[in-house]
Amino acid sequence: MTSTSPAMRLSLSLEAAGRPRVNVEGEVKRAVELARRRMAFAAVLFAFSFIVLAGRIAEIALLGGADAPVGAREAAEHTVGRADIVDRNGALIATNLPTASLYADPRAVIDVDETARALAGALPGLDVDHLRRKLASPRSFVWLERGLAPAQQAGVHALGLPGIAFVDEERRVYPQGSLLAHVLGYTDIDNQGIAGVEKTLDETLRRQAIDGKGPLALSLDVCAQAILREELARSVETFRALGATGLILDPTNGEVLALASLPDFDPNQPVSEATDEQRFNRATLGVYEMGSIFKVFTTAMALDYGVVGLADGFDATSPIRVARYTINDTHPKARWLSVPEVFIYSSNIGSAKMGAAVGAERQRAFLDRVGLLDPLTLELPEVGQPMEPGTWGELTTMTVAFGHGVAVTPIQTAAAFAALVNGGTLIHPTLLKRAPGPVPGKRVVDKTTSDVMRALLRLVVVDGTGKGANVPGYSVGGKTGTAEKASARGYRRDALLSSFIAAFPMDAPRFVVLVTLDEPKGTEETFGYATGGWTAAPTVRRIIERLAPLYGLAPVAHEPIEDEMAVTFGGTSTLASLSAP
Amino acid sequence: MITLARADRSLVARWWWSVDRWTLAAILLLALIGALLGMAASPAVAERIGVAPFHFVHRQLAYLPLAVAVLIGTSLLSADGVRRVALAGFGVGLVLLAATPIVGDEIKGATRWLSLGGLTIQPSEFVKPTFAVVAAWLFAGQRWDPAFPGNVVAIALLALVVGLLARQPDVGMATMVTVVWCAQFFLAGLALGWLVLCALGGVGLLGLGYVLLPHVSDRIDQFLDPSSGDTYQSDVAMMAIEQGGFFGRGPGQGQVKDILPDAHADYIFAVAAEEFGSLACLLIIVLFAFVTLRAFARASGDRSLFGLLAVTGLATQFGLQALINMAVNVRLLPPKGMTLPFVSYGGSSLLALALGMGMLLALTRRRYDGGAEP
């Protein structure tokens, strides 16, 4: 009882008013007791709260209880994992590089002007006014720049600007540059496939990345692709062509080993910089009248239907006049031609008559059977719809027989061609690597028809229009095709689509090679000719010269196909004996 | 080391043997942690607002000895001394609080600060602890002598303080003062029915605040639905805690301090989590829990109702402020600008806390009479 506070003095003075002191003390004691009990309650409440807090800390540290910020969540939706793509031998052709993308939460930006200036200083590609507008927007998330290089990211990071943050992203990279541009396609800035295999197999690639299944293997071979693209480019330059397309196909299982379309683009660069022409895939999206290459189908169908035999022939002495059209020969012999002669000299007149002999209905049925009248589904979104005449009359039958009137894509031409040389089975082409072993297909012609076709195709290269494609020791067989390009005012004599389709080795073809040049111009070496035999055939030859050794094929002194031809053509492999009487 | 004999009857010796040295040590440790974290967090903030990198560190370090002096000086007081200091402090604080809207500086839409010769102080920070002690005295006085109108005066003073705080406006501080006041009234024997009414009134007031004050409604909306608006600071704070893991990224390695505007103040806890890890955070939590609960324990041994109520009020204030700040950092509560006692940057708040905890230390000193009322 040493201190006497004002309150106590007050209470003491009130006490003097007559209240017994002991009662007050007792009451105070009870009050203290009550306070103690209630305090215990408050203390428990506090202890509980502190424990909850500690638990929450542990939860976040252990389980990462934090939701990503709205901005980052939004950004994460843009980023999807994508599996790598490799060629048939495992060479990397599409992969991802980690990059950082810069975004802002404008509401967290403290000083818009200063932030915009600082960012523009660190990233010279950005415009200050544009940035300012973005940073002043009322949204919670705006992209500022995508795909920053590490040095750029470090530069921006060092600015320490509030409201500015990065999202780790992946950028699709194509190590082979433009080599496989039309096969691979490309992705948009959010890594969504928007063309080529990247688009068709978008789901697969993402699922494979999630499942950790490793890369997706294509059927393509970068070496074969490099050969094809290089030789096409060389011919485009030599013949001053507008463009070119080509493909290499395995006729035994439908695997596409190479597929190129020129001009092409670099999918690593913004695709918006490429022209429409560059982005156009001629091999699968473009439809063309393939010209004399169709005579392969005409001959095969005539033989397969039994309409003609090898000993039969057609009168090609004079042009055919149907309605107001005249069908002429490019290499006129002006005489009776046997079926093999019609084929190897590429006689339009003979083929037209052969087609007419088969008839419109059966012709259409056959072309349909080998898949030339429907779009060919492929692991690419860029697939062209073939065009056929509305009415399929006699004239149509004749023109289609030598390759005018029906427009098809190069890849379906190659697939149908493959069926005629592989024993008669149509196999759906694919860009994906197939497991070894037989591949189911659809029988479209008899094996004997296929055997005869192989012999005839070989003969074209030995003695006919396709000599330019011959590679000694490799039994190359093939067929030229030269189509006049159609324009609004009819066919243009000066604008050609020159092609050559080949297979080798002809006794058991392992490769089908198709080359098509768009508007090649003749050179001195070709004596001004720009036809398939003079332009596309030598291109095919050079491709085969480089491709065959790559696949371990050695040239042989005695080509087995010659024996087959001797049997097929009745004891001789020379043309003389095949001439019509 | 100076050793003080227990027989020594000097003021210092008596203080040393009677003061709660564990609580004192915990408070000093918190202040030390605060200084360390301030060094980590505030240079980034300083750089951002364009002052010298160690501007905040220097200021905080200048305040720190002053705060320790206030803390220890106040803890030397007797219970009566505490009462007088609190009364005087409360009186001055009220006057300054009333003056603030007239002569104060407006910062971020609220007028809470007074400039006093180069020193900016926030009068409400000083009103808060002194009011707790004054209220304790009033409640205790009523129990001591029912004729003393303690309750009525306490209610009137609360209305006055809350009114002045609402004028600034400072809803957080007003809520805090009211909650502490209610807790004291509850301990002082308020009937449970009244308490329920009080709680309802509190909810009603919060609802009123939600309806009338846009920034209050914004914050609560965002807490209930994080996607509805700007949760930037709390998002980043959460990421920081997650990033830090158990052991942290290491001193100076944190990144939130670069992007959080309030890294050195309201979100210092997140900086601690990122740089020093969740274990450091747990240490901080333990320290706060220790100080709070130990004060409760000491107070329950107090035979004087005034001491008991005053200590409880001060401890509740201290513990609640710490809890709310940390709960906001881990997104258990909607964002509320409340500093982490002794750890967050803030000179005026540091001094006020030193005063409050000094009073708490003074009232929890071991007394030979068990603290019984005279």
mmCIF file of N, CA and C in Angstrom, chain A residues 133-199:
data_model
loop_
_atom_site.group_PDB
_atom_site.id
_atom_site.type_symbol
_atom_site.label_atom_id
_atom_site.label_comp_id
_atom_site.label_asym_id
_atom_site.label_seq_id
_atom_site.Cartn_x
_atom_site.Cartn_y
_atom_site.Cartn_z
ATOM 1 N N ARG A 133 0.446 3.111 -73.633
ATOM 2 C CA ARG A 133 -0.975 2.790 -73.786
ATOM 3 C C ARG A 133 -1.300 1.452 -73.128
ATOM 4 N N LYS A 134 -0.428 0.482 -73.346
ATOM 5 C CA LYS A 134 -0.667 -0.836 -72.759
ATOM 6 C C LYS A 134 -0.636 -0.769 -71.237
ATOM 7 N N LEU A 135 0.352 -0.032 -70.714
ATOM 8 C CA LEU A 135 0.530 0.011 -69.265
ATOM 9 C C LEU A 135 -0.573 0.821 -68.581
ATOM 10 N N ALA A 136 -1.218 1.682 -69.343
ATOM 11 C CA ALA A 136 -2.266 2.507 -68.753
ATOM 12 C C ALA A 136 -3.629 1.836 -68.848
ATOM 13 N N SER A 137 -3.676 0.661 -69.490
ATOM 14 C CA SER A 137 -4.969 -0.005 -69.650
ATOM 15 C C SER A 137 -5.454 -0.505 -68.291
ATOM 16 N N PRO A 138 -6.757 -0.638 -68.144
ATOM 17 C CA PRO A 138 -7.295 -1.021 -66.834
ATOM 18 C C PRO A 138 -7.271 -2.527 -66.598
ATOM 19 N N ARG A 139 -6.639 -3.269 -67.497
ATOM 20 C CA ARG A 139 -6.687 -4.717 -67.352
ATOM 21 C C ARG A 139 -5.656 -5.199 -66.338
ATOM 22 N N SER A 140 -5.727 -6.473 -66.022
ATOM 23 C CA SER A 140 -4.782 -7.014 -65.054
ATOM 24 C C SER A 140 -3.658 -7.757 -65.751
ATOM 25 N N PHE A 141 -3.717 -7.856 -67.075
ATOM 26 C CA PHE A 141 -2.704 -8.628 -67.776
ATOM 27 C C PHE A 141 -2.567 -8.133 -69.205
ATOM 28 N N VAL A 142 -1.374 -7.704 -69.560
ATOM 29 C CA VAL A 142 -1.096 -7.407 -70.967
ATOM 30 C C VAL A 142 0.276 -7.958 -71.317
ATOM 31 N N TRP A 143 0.365 -8.577 -72.480
ATOM 32 C CA TRP A 143 1.678 -8.981 -72.977
ATOM 33 C C TRP A 143 2.427 -7.737 -73.420
ATOM 34 N N LEU A 144 3.711 -7.700 -73.129
ATOM 35 C CA LEU A 144 4.519 -6.591 -73.625
ATOM 36 C C LEU A 144 5.448 -7.064 -74.730
ATOM 37 N N GLU A 145 6.066 -8.224 -74.525
ATOM 38 C CA GLU A 145 6.960 -8.760 -75.545
ATOM 39 C C GLU A 145 7.096 -10.257 -75.302
ATOM 40 N N ARG A 146 7.075 -10.995 -76.388
ATOM 41 C CA ARG A 146 7.187 -12.446 -76.236
ATOM 42 C C ARG A 146 8.579 -12.901 -76.633
ATOM 43 N N GLY A 147 8.987 -14.018 -76.080
ATOM 44 C CA GLY A 147 10.221 -14.671 -76.506
ATOM 45 C C GLY A 147 11.477 -13.845 -76.344
ATOM 46 N N LEU A 148 11.697 -13.351 -75.124
ATOM 47 C CA LEU A 148 12.900 -12.561 -74.891
ATOM 48 C C LEU A 148 14.129 -13.473 -74.822
ATOM 49 N N ALA A 149 15.248 -12.952 -75.314
ATOM 50 C CA ALA A 149 16.522 -13.652 -75.149
ATOM 51 C C ALA A 149 16.962 -13.471 -73.693
ATOM 52 N N PRO A 150 17.798 -14.408 -73.200
ATOM 53 C CA PRO A 150 18.221 -14.313 -71.795
ATOM 54 C C PRO A 150 18.826 -12.955 -71.426
ATOM 55 N N ALA A 151 19.619 -12.379 -72.327
ATOM 56 C CA ALA A 151 20.235 -11.090 -72.013
ATOM 57 C C ALA A 151 19.177 -9.998 -71.885
ATOM 58 N N GLN A 152 18.182 -10.060 -72.771
ATOM 59 C CA GLN A 152 17.091 -9.072 -72.688
ATOM 60 C C GLN A 152 16.326 -9.230 -71.384
ATOM 61 N N GLN A 153 16.077 -10.468 -71.030
ATOM 62 C CA GLN A 153 15.333 -10.726 -69.796
ATOM 63 C C GLN A 153 16.102 -10.169 -68.601
ATOM 64 N N ALA A 154 17.419 -10.427 -68.596
ATOM 65 C CA ALA A 154 18.239 -9.936 -67.487
ATOM 66 C C ALA A 154 18.186 -8.418 -67.432
ATOM 67 N N GLY A 155 18.205 -7.801 -68.615
ATOM 68 C CA GLY A 155 18.170 -6.340 -68.668
ATOM 69 C C GLY A 155 16.891 -5.785 -68.065
ATOM 70 N N VAL A 156 15.767 -6.380 -68.442
ATOM 71 C CA VAL A 156 14.486 -5.903 -67.919
ATOM 72 C C VAL A 156 14.370 -6.208 -66.433
ATOM 73 N N HIS A 157 14.844 -7.399 -66.081
ATOM 74 C CA HIS A 157 14.764 -7.797 -64.672
ATOM 75 C C HIS A 157 15.532 -6.813 -63.794
ATOM 76 N N ALA A 158 16.680 -6.381 -64.311
ATOM 77 C CA ALA A 158 17.538 -5.484 -63.533
ATOM 78 C C ALA A 158 16.863 -4.135 -63.276
ATOM 79 N N LEU A 159 15.875 -3.787 -64.110
ATOM 80 C CA LEU A 159 15.184 -2.514 -63.901
ATOM 81 C C LEU A 159 14.344 -2.545 -62.628
ATOM 82 N N GLY A 160 13.938 -3.752 -62.218
ATOM 83 C CA GLY A 160 13.157 -3.894 -60.982
ATOM 84 C C GLY A 160 11.871 -3.101 -60.986
ATOM 85 N N LEU A 161 11.158 -3.146 -62.099
ATOM 86 C CA LEU A 161 9.938 -2.339 -62.194
ATOM 87 C C LEU A 161 8.768 -3.078 -61.566
ATOM 88 N N PRO A 162 7.990 -2.400 -60.739
ATOM 89 C CA PRO A 162 6.807 -3.068 -60.189
ATOM 90 C C PRO A 162 5.743 -3.271 -61.263
ATOM 91 N N GLY A 163 5.033 -4.364 -61.161
ATOM 92 C CA GLY A 163 3.953 -4.629 -62.103
ATOM 93 C C GLY A 163 4.410 -5.277 -63.389
ATOM 94 N N ILE A 164 5.726 -5.515 -63.496
ATOM 95 C CA ILE A 164 6.286 -6.103 -64.707
ATOM 96 C C ILE A 164 6.824 -7.478 -64.317
ATOM 97 N N ALA A 165 6.459 -8.499 -65.077
ATOM 98 C CA ALA A 165 6.936 -9.824 -64.703
ATOM 99 C C ALA A 165 7.114 -10.691 -65.942
ATOM 100 N N PHE A 166 7.742 -11.821 -65.739
ATOM 101 C CA PHE A 166 8.020 -12.736 -66.847
ATOM 102 C C PHE A 166 7.252 -14.033 -66.682
ATOM 103 N N VAL A 167 6.980 -14.652 -67.782
ATOM 104 C CA VAL A 167 6.490 -16.021 -67.758
ATOM 105 C C VAL A 167 7.503 -16.842 -68.531
ATOM 106 N N ASP A 168 7.882 -17.969 -67.984
ATOM 107 C CA ASP A 168 8.760 -18.857 -68.731
ATOM 108 C C ASP A 168 7.936 -19.514 -69.816
ATOM 109 N N GLU A 169 8.434 -19.435 -71.000
ATOM 110 C CA GLU A 169 7.710 -20.038 -72.112
ATOM 111 C C GLU A 169 8.664 -20.899 -72.905
ATOM 112 N N GLU A 170 8.073 -21.612 -73.841
ATOM 113 C CA GLU A 170 8.903 -22.363 -74.750
ATOM 114 C C GLU A 170 8.640 -21.841 -76.139
ATOM 115 N N ARG A 171 9.711 -21.775 -76.915
ATOM 116 C CA ARG A 171 9.538 -21.333 -78.282
ATOM 117 C C ARG A 171 9.902 -22.483 -79.186
ATOM 118 N N ARG A 172 9.060 -22.715 -80.196
ATOM 119 C CA ARG A 172 9.314 -23.805 -81.119
ATOM 120 C C ARG A 172 10.461 -23.410 -82.027
ATOM 121 N N VAL A 173 11.405 -24.315 -82.180
ATOM 122 C CA VAL A 173 12.576 -24.040 -83.011
ATOM 123 C C VAL A 173 12.759 -25.199 -83.973
ATOM 124 N N TYR A 174 13.102 -24.867 -85.206
ATOM 125 C CA TYR A 174 13.296 -25.879 -86.242
ATOM 126 C C TYR A 174 14.757 -25.863 -86.656
ATOM 127 N N PRO A 175 15.540 -26.791 -86.107
ATOM 128 C CA PRO A 175 16.999 -26.738 -86.338
ATOM 129 C C PRO A 175 17.365 -26.839 -87.812
ATOM 130 N N GLN A 176 16.496 -27.443 -88.625
ATOM 131 C CA GLN A 176 16.845 -27.597 -90.038
ATOM 132 C C GLN A 176 16.346 -26.420 -90.872
ATOM 133 N N GLY A 177 15.897 -25.392 -90.213
ATOM 134 C CA GLY A 177 15.469 -24.202 -90.944
ATOM 135 C C GLY A 177 14.338 -24.515 -91.904
ATOM 136 N N SER A 178 14.518 -24.067 -93.150
ATOM 137 C CA SER A 178 13.429 -24.220 -94.105
ATOM 138 C C SER A 178 13.394 -25.598 -94.754
ATOM 139 N N LEU A 179 14.348 -26.465 -94.408
ATOM 140 C CA LEU A 179 14.443 -27.763 -95.095
ATOM 141 C C LEU A 179 13.108 -28.512 -95.096
ATOM 142 N N LEU A 180 12.433 -28.554 -93.955
ATOM 143 C CA LEU A 180 11.200 -29.348 -93.860
ATOM 144 C C LEU A 180 9.980 -28.461 -93.643
ATOM 145 N N ALA A 181 10.109 -27.208 -94.085
ATOM 146 C CA ALA A 181 9.082 -26.214 -93.780
ATOM 147 C C ALA A 181 7.668 -26.710 -94.058
ATOM 148 N N HIS A 182 7.450 -27.276 -95.255
ATOM 149 C CA HIS A 182 6.077 -27.618 -95.626
ATOM 150 C C HIS A 182 5.569 -28.863 -94.937
ATOM 151 N N VAL A 183 6.467 -29.702 -94.471
ATOM 152 C CA VAL A 183 6.033 -30.890 -93.735
ATOM 153 C C VAL A 183 5.704 -30.500 -92.301
ATOM 154 N N LEU A 184 6.643 -29.798 -91.672
ATOM 155 C CA LEU A 184 6.477 -29.483 -90.253
ATOM 156 C C LEU A 184 5.415 -28.423 -90.017
ATOM 157 N N GLY A 185 5.334 -27.464 -90.935
ATOM 158 C CA GLY A 185 4.440 -26.346 -90.673
ATOM 159 C C GLY A 185 5.044 -25.464 -89.609
ATOM 160 N N TYR A 186 4.192 -24.911 -88.751
ATOM 161 C CA TYR A 186 4.713 -24.017 -87.728
ATOM 162 C C TYR A 186 3.676 -23.833 -86.644
ATOM 163 N N THR A 187 4.088 -23.167 -85.567
ATOM 164 C CA THR A 187 3.170 -22.896 -84.459
ATOM 165 C C THR A 187 3.009 -21.390 -84.339
ATOM 166 N N ASP A 188 1.941 -21.002 -83.647
ATOM 167 C CA ASP A 188 1.786 -19.569 -83.404
ATOM 168 C C ASP A 188 2.597 -19.196 -82.168
ATOM 169 N N ILE A 189 2.464 -17.952 -81.763
ATOM 170 C CA ILE A 189 3.303 -17.467 -80.674
ATOM 171 C C ILE A 189 2.978 -18.186 -79.370
ATOM 172 N N ASP A 190 1.790 -18.746 -79.275
ATOM 173 C CA ASP A 190 1.420 -19.489 -78.075
ATOM 174 C C ASP A 190 1.732 -20.967 -78.202
ATOM 175 N N ASN A 191 2.566 -21.323 -79.188
ATOM 176 C CA ASN A 191 2.993 -22.702 -79.383
ATOM 177 C C ASN A 191 1.852 -23.642 -79.756
ATOM 178 N N GLN A 192 0.822 -23.103 -80.395
ATOM 179 C CA GLN A 192 -0.244 -23.952 -80.916
ATOM 180 C C GLN A 192 0.077 -24.181 -82.385
ATOM 181 N N GLY A 193 0.023 -25.468 -82.802
ATOM 182 C CA GLY A 193 0.303 -25.753 -84.195
ATOM 183 C C GLY A 193 -0.747 -25.131 -85.095
ATOM 184 N N ILE A 194 -0.292 -24.418 -86.133
ATOM 185 C CA ILE A 194 -1.284 -23.807 -87.017
ATOM 186 C C ILE A 194 -1.043 -24.197 -88.472
ATOM 187 N N ALA A 195 -0.047 -25.024 -88.744
ATOM 188 C CA ALA A 195 0.147 -25.502 -90.105
ATOM 189 C C ALA A 195 0.964 -26.782 -90.051
ATOM 190 N N GLY A 196 0.849 -27.557 -91.131
ATOM 191 C CA GLY A 196 1.679 -28.745 -91.267
ATOM 192 C C GLY A 196 1.397 -29.789 -90.196
ATOM 193 N N VAL A 197 2.401 -30.641 -90.007
ATOM 194 C CA VAL A 197 2.290 -31.686 -88.991
ATOM 195 C C VAL A 197 2.014 -31.066 -87.621
ATOM 196 N N GLU A 198 2.589 -29.901 -87.382
ATOM 197 C CA GLU A 198 2.392 -29.225 -86.101
ATOM 198 C C GLU A 198 0.916 -29.000 -85.820
ATOM 199 N N LYS A 199 0.141 -28.765 -86.876
ATOM 200 C CA LYS A 199 -1.282 -28.535 -86.650
ATOM 201 C C LYS A 199 -2.036 -29.860 -86.543
#
